[in-house]
Tab-separated table of N, CA and C in Angstrom:
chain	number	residue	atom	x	y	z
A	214	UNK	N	46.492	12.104	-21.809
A	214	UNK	CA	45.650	13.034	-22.563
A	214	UNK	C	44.314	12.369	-22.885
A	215	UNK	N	43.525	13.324	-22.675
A	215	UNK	CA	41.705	12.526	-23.363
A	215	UNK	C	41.463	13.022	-24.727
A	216	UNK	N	41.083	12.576	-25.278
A	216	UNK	CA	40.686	12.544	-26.925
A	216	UNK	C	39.051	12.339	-26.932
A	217	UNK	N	38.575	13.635	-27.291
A	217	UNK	CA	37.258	13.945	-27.855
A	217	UNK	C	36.655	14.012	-29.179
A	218	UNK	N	35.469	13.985	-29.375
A	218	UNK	CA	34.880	14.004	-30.596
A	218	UNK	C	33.776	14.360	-30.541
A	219	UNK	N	33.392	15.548	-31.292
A	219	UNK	CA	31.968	16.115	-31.315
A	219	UNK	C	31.160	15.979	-32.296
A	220	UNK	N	30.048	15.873	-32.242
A	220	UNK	CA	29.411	15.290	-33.373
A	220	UNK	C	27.734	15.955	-33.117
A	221	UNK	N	27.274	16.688	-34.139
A	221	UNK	CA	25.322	16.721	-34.141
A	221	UNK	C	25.531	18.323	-34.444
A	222	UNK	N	26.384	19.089	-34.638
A	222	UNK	CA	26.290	19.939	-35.052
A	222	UNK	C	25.044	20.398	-36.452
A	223	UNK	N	24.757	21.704	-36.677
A	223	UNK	CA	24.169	21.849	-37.905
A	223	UNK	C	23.047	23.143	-37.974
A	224	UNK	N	22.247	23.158	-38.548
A	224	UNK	CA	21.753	24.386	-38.858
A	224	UNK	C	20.280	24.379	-38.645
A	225	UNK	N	19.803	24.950	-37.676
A	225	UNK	CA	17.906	24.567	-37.389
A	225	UNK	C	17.823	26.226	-36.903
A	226	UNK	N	16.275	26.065	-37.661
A	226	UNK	CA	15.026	27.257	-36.951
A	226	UNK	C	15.148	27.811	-35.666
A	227	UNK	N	15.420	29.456	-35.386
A	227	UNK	CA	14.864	29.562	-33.824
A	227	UNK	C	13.690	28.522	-33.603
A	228	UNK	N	13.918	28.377	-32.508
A	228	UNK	CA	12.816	27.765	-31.276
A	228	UNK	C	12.540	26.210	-31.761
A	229	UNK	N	13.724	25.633	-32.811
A	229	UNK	CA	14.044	24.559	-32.774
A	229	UNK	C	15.101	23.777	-32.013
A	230	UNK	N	15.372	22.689	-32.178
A	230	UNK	CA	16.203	21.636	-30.968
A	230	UNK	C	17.584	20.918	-31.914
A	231	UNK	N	18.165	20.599	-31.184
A	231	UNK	CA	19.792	19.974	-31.699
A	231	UNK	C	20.105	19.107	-30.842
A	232	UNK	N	20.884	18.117	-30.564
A	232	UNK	CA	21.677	17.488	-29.731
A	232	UNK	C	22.782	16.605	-30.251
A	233	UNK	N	24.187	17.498	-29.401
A	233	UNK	CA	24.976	17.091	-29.717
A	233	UNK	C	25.964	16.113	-28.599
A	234	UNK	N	26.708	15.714	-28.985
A	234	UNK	CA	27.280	14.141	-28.348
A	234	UNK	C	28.829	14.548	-28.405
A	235	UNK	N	29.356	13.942	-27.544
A	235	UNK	CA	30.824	13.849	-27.406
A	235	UNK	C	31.167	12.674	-26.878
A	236	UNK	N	31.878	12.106	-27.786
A	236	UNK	CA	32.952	10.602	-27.341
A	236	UNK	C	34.671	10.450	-26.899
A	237	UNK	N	34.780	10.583	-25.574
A	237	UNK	CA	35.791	10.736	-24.637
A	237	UNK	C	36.783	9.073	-24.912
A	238	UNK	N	38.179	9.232	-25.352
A	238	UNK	CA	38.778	8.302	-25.133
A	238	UNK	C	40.280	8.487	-24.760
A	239	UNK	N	40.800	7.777	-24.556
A	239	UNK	CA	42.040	8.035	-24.241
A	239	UNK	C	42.281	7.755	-22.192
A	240	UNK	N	43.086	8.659	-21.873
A	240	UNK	CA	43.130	8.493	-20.351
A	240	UNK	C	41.749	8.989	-19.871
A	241	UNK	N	41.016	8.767	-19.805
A	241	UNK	CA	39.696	9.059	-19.282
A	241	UNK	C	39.520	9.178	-18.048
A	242	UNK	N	40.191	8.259	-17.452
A	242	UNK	CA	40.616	8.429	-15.721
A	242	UNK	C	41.164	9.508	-15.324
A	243	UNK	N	41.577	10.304	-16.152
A	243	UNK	CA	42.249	11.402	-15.497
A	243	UNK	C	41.115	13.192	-15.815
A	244	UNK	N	39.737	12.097	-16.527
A	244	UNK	CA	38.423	13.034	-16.544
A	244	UNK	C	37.861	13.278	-15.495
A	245	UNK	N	37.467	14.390	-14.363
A	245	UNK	CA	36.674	14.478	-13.559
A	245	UNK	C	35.013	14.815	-14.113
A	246	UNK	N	35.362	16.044	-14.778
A	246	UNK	CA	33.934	17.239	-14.965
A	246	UNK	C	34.328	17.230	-16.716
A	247	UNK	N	32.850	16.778	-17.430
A	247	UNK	CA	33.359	17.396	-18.728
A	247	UNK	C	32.254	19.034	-19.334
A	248	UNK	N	32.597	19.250	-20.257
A	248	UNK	CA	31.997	20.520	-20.211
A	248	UNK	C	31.645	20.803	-21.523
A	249	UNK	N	30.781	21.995	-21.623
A	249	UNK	CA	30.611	22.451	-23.159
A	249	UNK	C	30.617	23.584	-23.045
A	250	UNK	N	31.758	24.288	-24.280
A	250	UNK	CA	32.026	25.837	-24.218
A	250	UNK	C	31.422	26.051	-25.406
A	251	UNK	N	30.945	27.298	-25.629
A	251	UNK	CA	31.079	27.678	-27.287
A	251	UNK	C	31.431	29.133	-27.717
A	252	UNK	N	31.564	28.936	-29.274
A	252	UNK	CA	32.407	30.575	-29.474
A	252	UNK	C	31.911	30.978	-30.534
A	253	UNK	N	31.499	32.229	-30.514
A	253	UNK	CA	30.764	32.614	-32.142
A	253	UNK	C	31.722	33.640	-32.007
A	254	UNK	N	31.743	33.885	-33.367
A	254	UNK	CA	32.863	34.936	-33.606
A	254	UNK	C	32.585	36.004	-33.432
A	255	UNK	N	34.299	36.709	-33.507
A	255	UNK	CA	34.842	37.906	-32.710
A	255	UNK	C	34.023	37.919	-31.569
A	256	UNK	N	34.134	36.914	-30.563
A	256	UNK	CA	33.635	36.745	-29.262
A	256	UNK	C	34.688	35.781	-28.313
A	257	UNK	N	35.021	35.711	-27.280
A	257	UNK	CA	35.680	34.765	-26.508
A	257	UNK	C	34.814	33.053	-26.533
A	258	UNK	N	35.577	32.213	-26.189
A	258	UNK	CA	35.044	31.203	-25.728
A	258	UNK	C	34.558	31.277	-24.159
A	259	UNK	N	32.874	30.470	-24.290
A	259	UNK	CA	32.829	31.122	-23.008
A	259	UNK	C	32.077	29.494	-22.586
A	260	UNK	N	31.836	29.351	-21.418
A	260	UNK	CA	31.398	28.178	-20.347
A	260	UNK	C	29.853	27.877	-21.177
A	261	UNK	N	29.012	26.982	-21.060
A	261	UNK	CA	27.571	26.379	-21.303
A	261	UNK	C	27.239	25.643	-20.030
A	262	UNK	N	27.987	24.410	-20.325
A	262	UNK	CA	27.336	23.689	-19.400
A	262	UNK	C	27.974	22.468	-19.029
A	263	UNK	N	28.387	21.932	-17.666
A	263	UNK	CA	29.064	20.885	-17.508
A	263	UNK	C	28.218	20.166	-16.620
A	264	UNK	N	29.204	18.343	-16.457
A	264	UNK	CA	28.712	17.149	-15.554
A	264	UNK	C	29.967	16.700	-15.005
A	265	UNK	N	29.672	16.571	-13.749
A	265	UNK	CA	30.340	15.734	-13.294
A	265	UNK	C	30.591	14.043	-13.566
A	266	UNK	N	31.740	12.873	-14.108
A	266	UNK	CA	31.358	11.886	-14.499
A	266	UNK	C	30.452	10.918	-13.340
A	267	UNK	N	31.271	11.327	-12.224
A	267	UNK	CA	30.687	10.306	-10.669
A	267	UNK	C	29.107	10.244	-10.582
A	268	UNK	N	28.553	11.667	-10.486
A	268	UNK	CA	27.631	11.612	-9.542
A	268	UNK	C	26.395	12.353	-10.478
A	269	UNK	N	26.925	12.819	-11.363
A	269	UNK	CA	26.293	13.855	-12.508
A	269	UNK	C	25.770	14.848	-12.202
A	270	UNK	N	26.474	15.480	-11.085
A	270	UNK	CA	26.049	16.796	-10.973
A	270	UNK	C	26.322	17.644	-12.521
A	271	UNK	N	25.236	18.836	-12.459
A	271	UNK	CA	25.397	19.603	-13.801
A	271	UNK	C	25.046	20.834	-13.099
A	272	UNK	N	26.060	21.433	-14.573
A	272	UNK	CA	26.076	23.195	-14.186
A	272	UNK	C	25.766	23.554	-15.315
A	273	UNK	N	25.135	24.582	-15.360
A	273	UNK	CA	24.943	25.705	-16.599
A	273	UNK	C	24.913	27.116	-16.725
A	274	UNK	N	25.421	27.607	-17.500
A	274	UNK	CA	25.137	29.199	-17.947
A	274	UNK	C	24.105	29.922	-17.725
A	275	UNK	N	23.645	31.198	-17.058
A	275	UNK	CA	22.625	31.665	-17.000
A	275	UNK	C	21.974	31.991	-17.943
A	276	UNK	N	22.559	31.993	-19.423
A	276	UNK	CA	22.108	32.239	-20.677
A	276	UNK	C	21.126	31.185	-21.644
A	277	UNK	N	21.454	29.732	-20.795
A	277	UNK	CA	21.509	28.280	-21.267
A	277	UNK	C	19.873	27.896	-20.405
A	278	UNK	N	19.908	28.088	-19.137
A	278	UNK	CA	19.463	27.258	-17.959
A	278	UNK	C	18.169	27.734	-18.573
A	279	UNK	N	17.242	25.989	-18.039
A	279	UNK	CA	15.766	25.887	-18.855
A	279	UNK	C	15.821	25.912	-20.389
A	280	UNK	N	16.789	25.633	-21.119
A	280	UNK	CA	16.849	25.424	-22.278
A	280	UNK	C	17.710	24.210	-23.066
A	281	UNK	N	18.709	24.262	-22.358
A	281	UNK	CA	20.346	23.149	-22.435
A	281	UNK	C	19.779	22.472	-21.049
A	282	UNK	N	20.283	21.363	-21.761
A	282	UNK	CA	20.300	19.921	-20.827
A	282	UNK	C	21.742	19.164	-21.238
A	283	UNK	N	22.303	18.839	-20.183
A	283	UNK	CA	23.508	18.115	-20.075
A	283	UNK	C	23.334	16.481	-19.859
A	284	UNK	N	23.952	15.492	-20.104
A	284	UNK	CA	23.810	14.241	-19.467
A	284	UNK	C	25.023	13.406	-20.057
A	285	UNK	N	25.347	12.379	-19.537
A	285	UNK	CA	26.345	11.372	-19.600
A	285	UNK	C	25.830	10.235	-20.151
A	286	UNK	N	26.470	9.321	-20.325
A	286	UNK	CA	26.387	8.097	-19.852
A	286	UNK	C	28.008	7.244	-20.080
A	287	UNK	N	28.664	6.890	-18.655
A	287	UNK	CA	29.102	6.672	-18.315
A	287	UNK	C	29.931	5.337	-19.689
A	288	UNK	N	29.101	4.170	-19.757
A	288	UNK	CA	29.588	3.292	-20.068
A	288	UNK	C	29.731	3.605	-21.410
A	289	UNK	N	29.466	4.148	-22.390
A	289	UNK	CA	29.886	4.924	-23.491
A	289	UNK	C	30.846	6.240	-23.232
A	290	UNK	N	31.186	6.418	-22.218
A	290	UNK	CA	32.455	7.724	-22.030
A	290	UNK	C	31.333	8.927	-23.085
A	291	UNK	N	30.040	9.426	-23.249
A	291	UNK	CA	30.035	10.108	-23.642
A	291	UNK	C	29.087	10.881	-23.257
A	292	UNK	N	28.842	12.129	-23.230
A	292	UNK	CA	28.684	13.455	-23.150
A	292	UNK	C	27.683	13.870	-23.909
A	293	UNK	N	26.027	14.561	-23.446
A	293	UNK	CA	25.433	14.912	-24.624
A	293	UNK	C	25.252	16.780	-24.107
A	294	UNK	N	24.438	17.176	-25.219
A	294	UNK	CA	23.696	18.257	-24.832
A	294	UNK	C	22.700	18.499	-25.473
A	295	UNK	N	21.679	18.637	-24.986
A	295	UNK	CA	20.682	18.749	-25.391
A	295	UNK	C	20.282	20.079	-25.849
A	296	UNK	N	19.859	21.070	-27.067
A	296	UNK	CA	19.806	22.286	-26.895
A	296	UNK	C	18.305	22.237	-27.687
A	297	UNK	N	17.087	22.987	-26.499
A	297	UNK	CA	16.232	23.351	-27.150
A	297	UNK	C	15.917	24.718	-27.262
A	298	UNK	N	14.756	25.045	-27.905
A	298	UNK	CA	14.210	26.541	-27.609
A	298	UNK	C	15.264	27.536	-28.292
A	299	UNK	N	16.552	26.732	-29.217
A	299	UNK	CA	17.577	27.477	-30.191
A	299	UNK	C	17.597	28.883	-29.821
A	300	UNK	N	18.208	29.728	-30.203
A	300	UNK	CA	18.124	31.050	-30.707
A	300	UNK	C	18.918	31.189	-31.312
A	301	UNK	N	19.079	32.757	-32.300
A	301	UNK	CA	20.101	33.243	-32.911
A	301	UNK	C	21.166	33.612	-32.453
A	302	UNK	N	20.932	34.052	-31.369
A	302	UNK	CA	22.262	34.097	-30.721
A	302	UNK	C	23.229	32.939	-29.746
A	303	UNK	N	22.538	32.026	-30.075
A	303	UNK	CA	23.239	30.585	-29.589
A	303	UNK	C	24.282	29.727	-30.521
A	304	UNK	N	24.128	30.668	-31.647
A	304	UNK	CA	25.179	30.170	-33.024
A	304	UNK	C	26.723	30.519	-32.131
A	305	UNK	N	27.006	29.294	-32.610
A	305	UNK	CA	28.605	29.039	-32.446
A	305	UNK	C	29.472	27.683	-32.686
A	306	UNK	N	30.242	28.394	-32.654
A	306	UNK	CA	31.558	26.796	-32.461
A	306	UNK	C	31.164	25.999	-31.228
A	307	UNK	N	30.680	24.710	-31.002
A	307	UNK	CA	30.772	23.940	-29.715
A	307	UNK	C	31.864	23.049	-29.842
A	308	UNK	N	32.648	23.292	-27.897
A	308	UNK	CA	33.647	22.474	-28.390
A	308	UNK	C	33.353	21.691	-26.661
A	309	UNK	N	33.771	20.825	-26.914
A	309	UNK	CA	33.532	19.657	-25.971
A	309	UNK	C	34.670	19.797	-25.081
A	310	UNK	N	34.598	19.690	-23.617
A	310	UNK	CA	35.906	19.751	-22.727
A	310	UNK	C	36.291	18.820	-21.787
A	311	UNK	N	37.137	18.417	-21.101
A	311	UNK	CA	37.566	17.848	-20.549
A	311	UNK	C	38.402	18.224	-19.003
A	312	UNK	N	38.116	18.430	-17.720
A	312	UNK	CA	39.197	19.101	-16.879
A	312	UNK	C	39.357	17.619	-15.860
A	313	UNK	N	40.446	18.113	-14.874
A	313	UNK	CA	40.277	16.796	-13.959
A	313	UNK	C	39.755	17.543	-12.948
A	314	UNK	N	39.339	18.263	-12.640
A	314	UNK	CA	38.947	18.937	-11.298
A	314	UNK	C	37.578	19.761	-11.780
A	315	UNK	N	36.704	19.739	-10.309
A	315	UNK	CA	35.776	20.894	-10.313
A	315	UNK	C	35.979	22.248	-10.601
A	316	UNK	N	36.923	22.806	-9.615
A	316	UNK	CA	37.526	24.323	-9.443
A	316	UNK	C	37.738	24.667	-11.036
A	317	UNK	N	38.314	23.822	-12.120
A	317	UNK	CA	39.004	24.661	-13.199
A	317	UNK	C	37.684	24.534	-14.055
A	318	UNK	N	36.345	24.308	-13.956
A	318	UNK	CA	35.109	23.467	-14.735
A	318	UNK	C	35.071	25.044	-16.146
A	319	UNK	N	34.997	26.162	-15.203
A	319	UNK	CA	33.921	27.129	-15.868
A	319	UNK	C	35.791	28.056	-17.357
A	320	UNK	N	36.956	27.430	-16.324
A	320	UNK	CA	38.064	28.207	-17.852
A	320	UNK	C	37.937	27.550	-18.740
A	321	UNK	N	38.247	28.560	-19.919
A	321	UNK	CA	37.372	28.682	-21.116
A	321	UNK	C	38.979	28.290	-21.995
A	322	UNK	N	40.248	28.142	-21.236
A	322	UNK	CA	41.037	27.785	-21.920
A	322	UNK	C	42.287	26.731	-21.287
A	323	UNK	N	41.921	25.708	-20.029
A	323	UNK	CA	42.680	24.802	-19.404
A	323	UNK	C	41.527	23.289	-19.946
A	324	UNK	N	42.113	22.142	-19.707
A	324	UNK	CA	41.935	21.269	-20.497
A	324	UNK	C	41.918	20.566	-21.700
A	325	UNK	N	41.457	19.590	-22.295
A	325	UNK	CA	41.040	18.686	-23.250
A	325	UNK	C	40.492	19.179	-24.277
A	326	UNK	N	40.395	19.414	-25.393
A	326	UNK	CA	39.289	19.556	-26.152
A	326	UNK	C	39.050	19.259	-27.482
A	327	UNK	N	37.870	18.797	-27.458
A	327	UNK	CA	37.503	18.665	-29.324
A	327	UNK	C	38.036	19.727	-29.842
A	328	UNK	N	37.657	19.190	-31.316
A	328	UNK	CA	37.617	19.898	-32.604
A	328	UNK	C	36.594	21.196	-33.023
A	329	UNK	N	35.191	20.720	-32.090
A	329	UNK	CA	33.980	21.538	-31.999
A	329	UNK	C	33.449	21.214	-33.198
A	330	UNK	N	32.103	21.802	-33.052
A	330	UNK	CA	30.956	21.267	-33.825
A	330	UNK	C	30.422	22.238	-33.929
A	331	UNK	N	29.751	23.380	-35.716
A	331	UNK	CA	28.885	24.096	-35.648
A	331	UNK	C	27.684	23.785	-35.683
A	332	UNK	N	26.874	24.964	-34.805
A	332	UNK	CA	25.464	25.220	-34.974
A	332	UNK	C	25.303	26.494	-35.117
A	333	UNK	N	24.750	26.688	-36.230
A	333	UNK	CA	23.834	27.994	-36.900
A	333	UNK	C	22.616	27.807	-36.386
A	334	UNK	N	21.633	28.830	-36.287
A	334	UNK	CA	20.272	28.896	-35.549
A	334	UNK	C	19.818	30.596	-36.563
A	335	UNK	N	19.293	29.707	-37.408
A	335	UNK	CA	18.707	30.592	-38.442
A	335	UNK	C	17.521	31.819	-37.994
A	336	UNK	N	16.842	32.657	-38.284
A	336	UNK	CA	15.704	33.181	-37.661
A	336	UNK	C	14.583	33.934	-38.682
């Protein structure tokens, strides 16, 4: 099992910035792609944005892209995201993920996961 931790959550201005971090421990070897979902209520959890650990390929949400930035760094096992350009409707639970494979990157309910971290995005 991998053991996460999210952390940078909090409460900023539309068209302000956040970045939040995730620290991966545990079997980590058995991490391929990690990911960031989030969930505002009475809404599903839905996909943001993932990396691959190898090669750092990154994916993102069409909702996200040009705004969210993903990145690693490897020798810290951890995970950031960068979120600028906020909006109100970007408020949610972030929860940090974990899969061993590409194919399962974008379900919103197989893998690892934090505790999650809020961000409010005031307006």
């Amino acid at each position: 099992q991998v053991q996460l931790v999210e952390s940078g959550g909090g409460l900023v201005q539309a068209g302000g910035s956040l970045r939040l971090s995730c620290v991966a421990s545990g079997r980590t070897f058995r991490s391929y792609v990690m990911g960031w979902f989030r969930q505002a209520p009475g809404k599903e959890r839905e996909f943001v944005a993932g990396i691959t650990w190898s090669i750092g390929s990154t994916y993102y949400a069409d909702s996200v892209k040009g705004r969210f930035t993903i990145s690693r760094d490897n020798a810290k096992n951890t995970v950031y995201l960068q979120m600028s350009s906020l909006k109100p409707e970007d408020t949610a639970v972030y929860y940090c993920n974990s899969k061993p494979n590409l194919a399962t990157m974008r379900d919103p309910d197989f893998g690892s996961w934090g505790q999650g971290t809020q961000v409010t995005v005031s307006s």
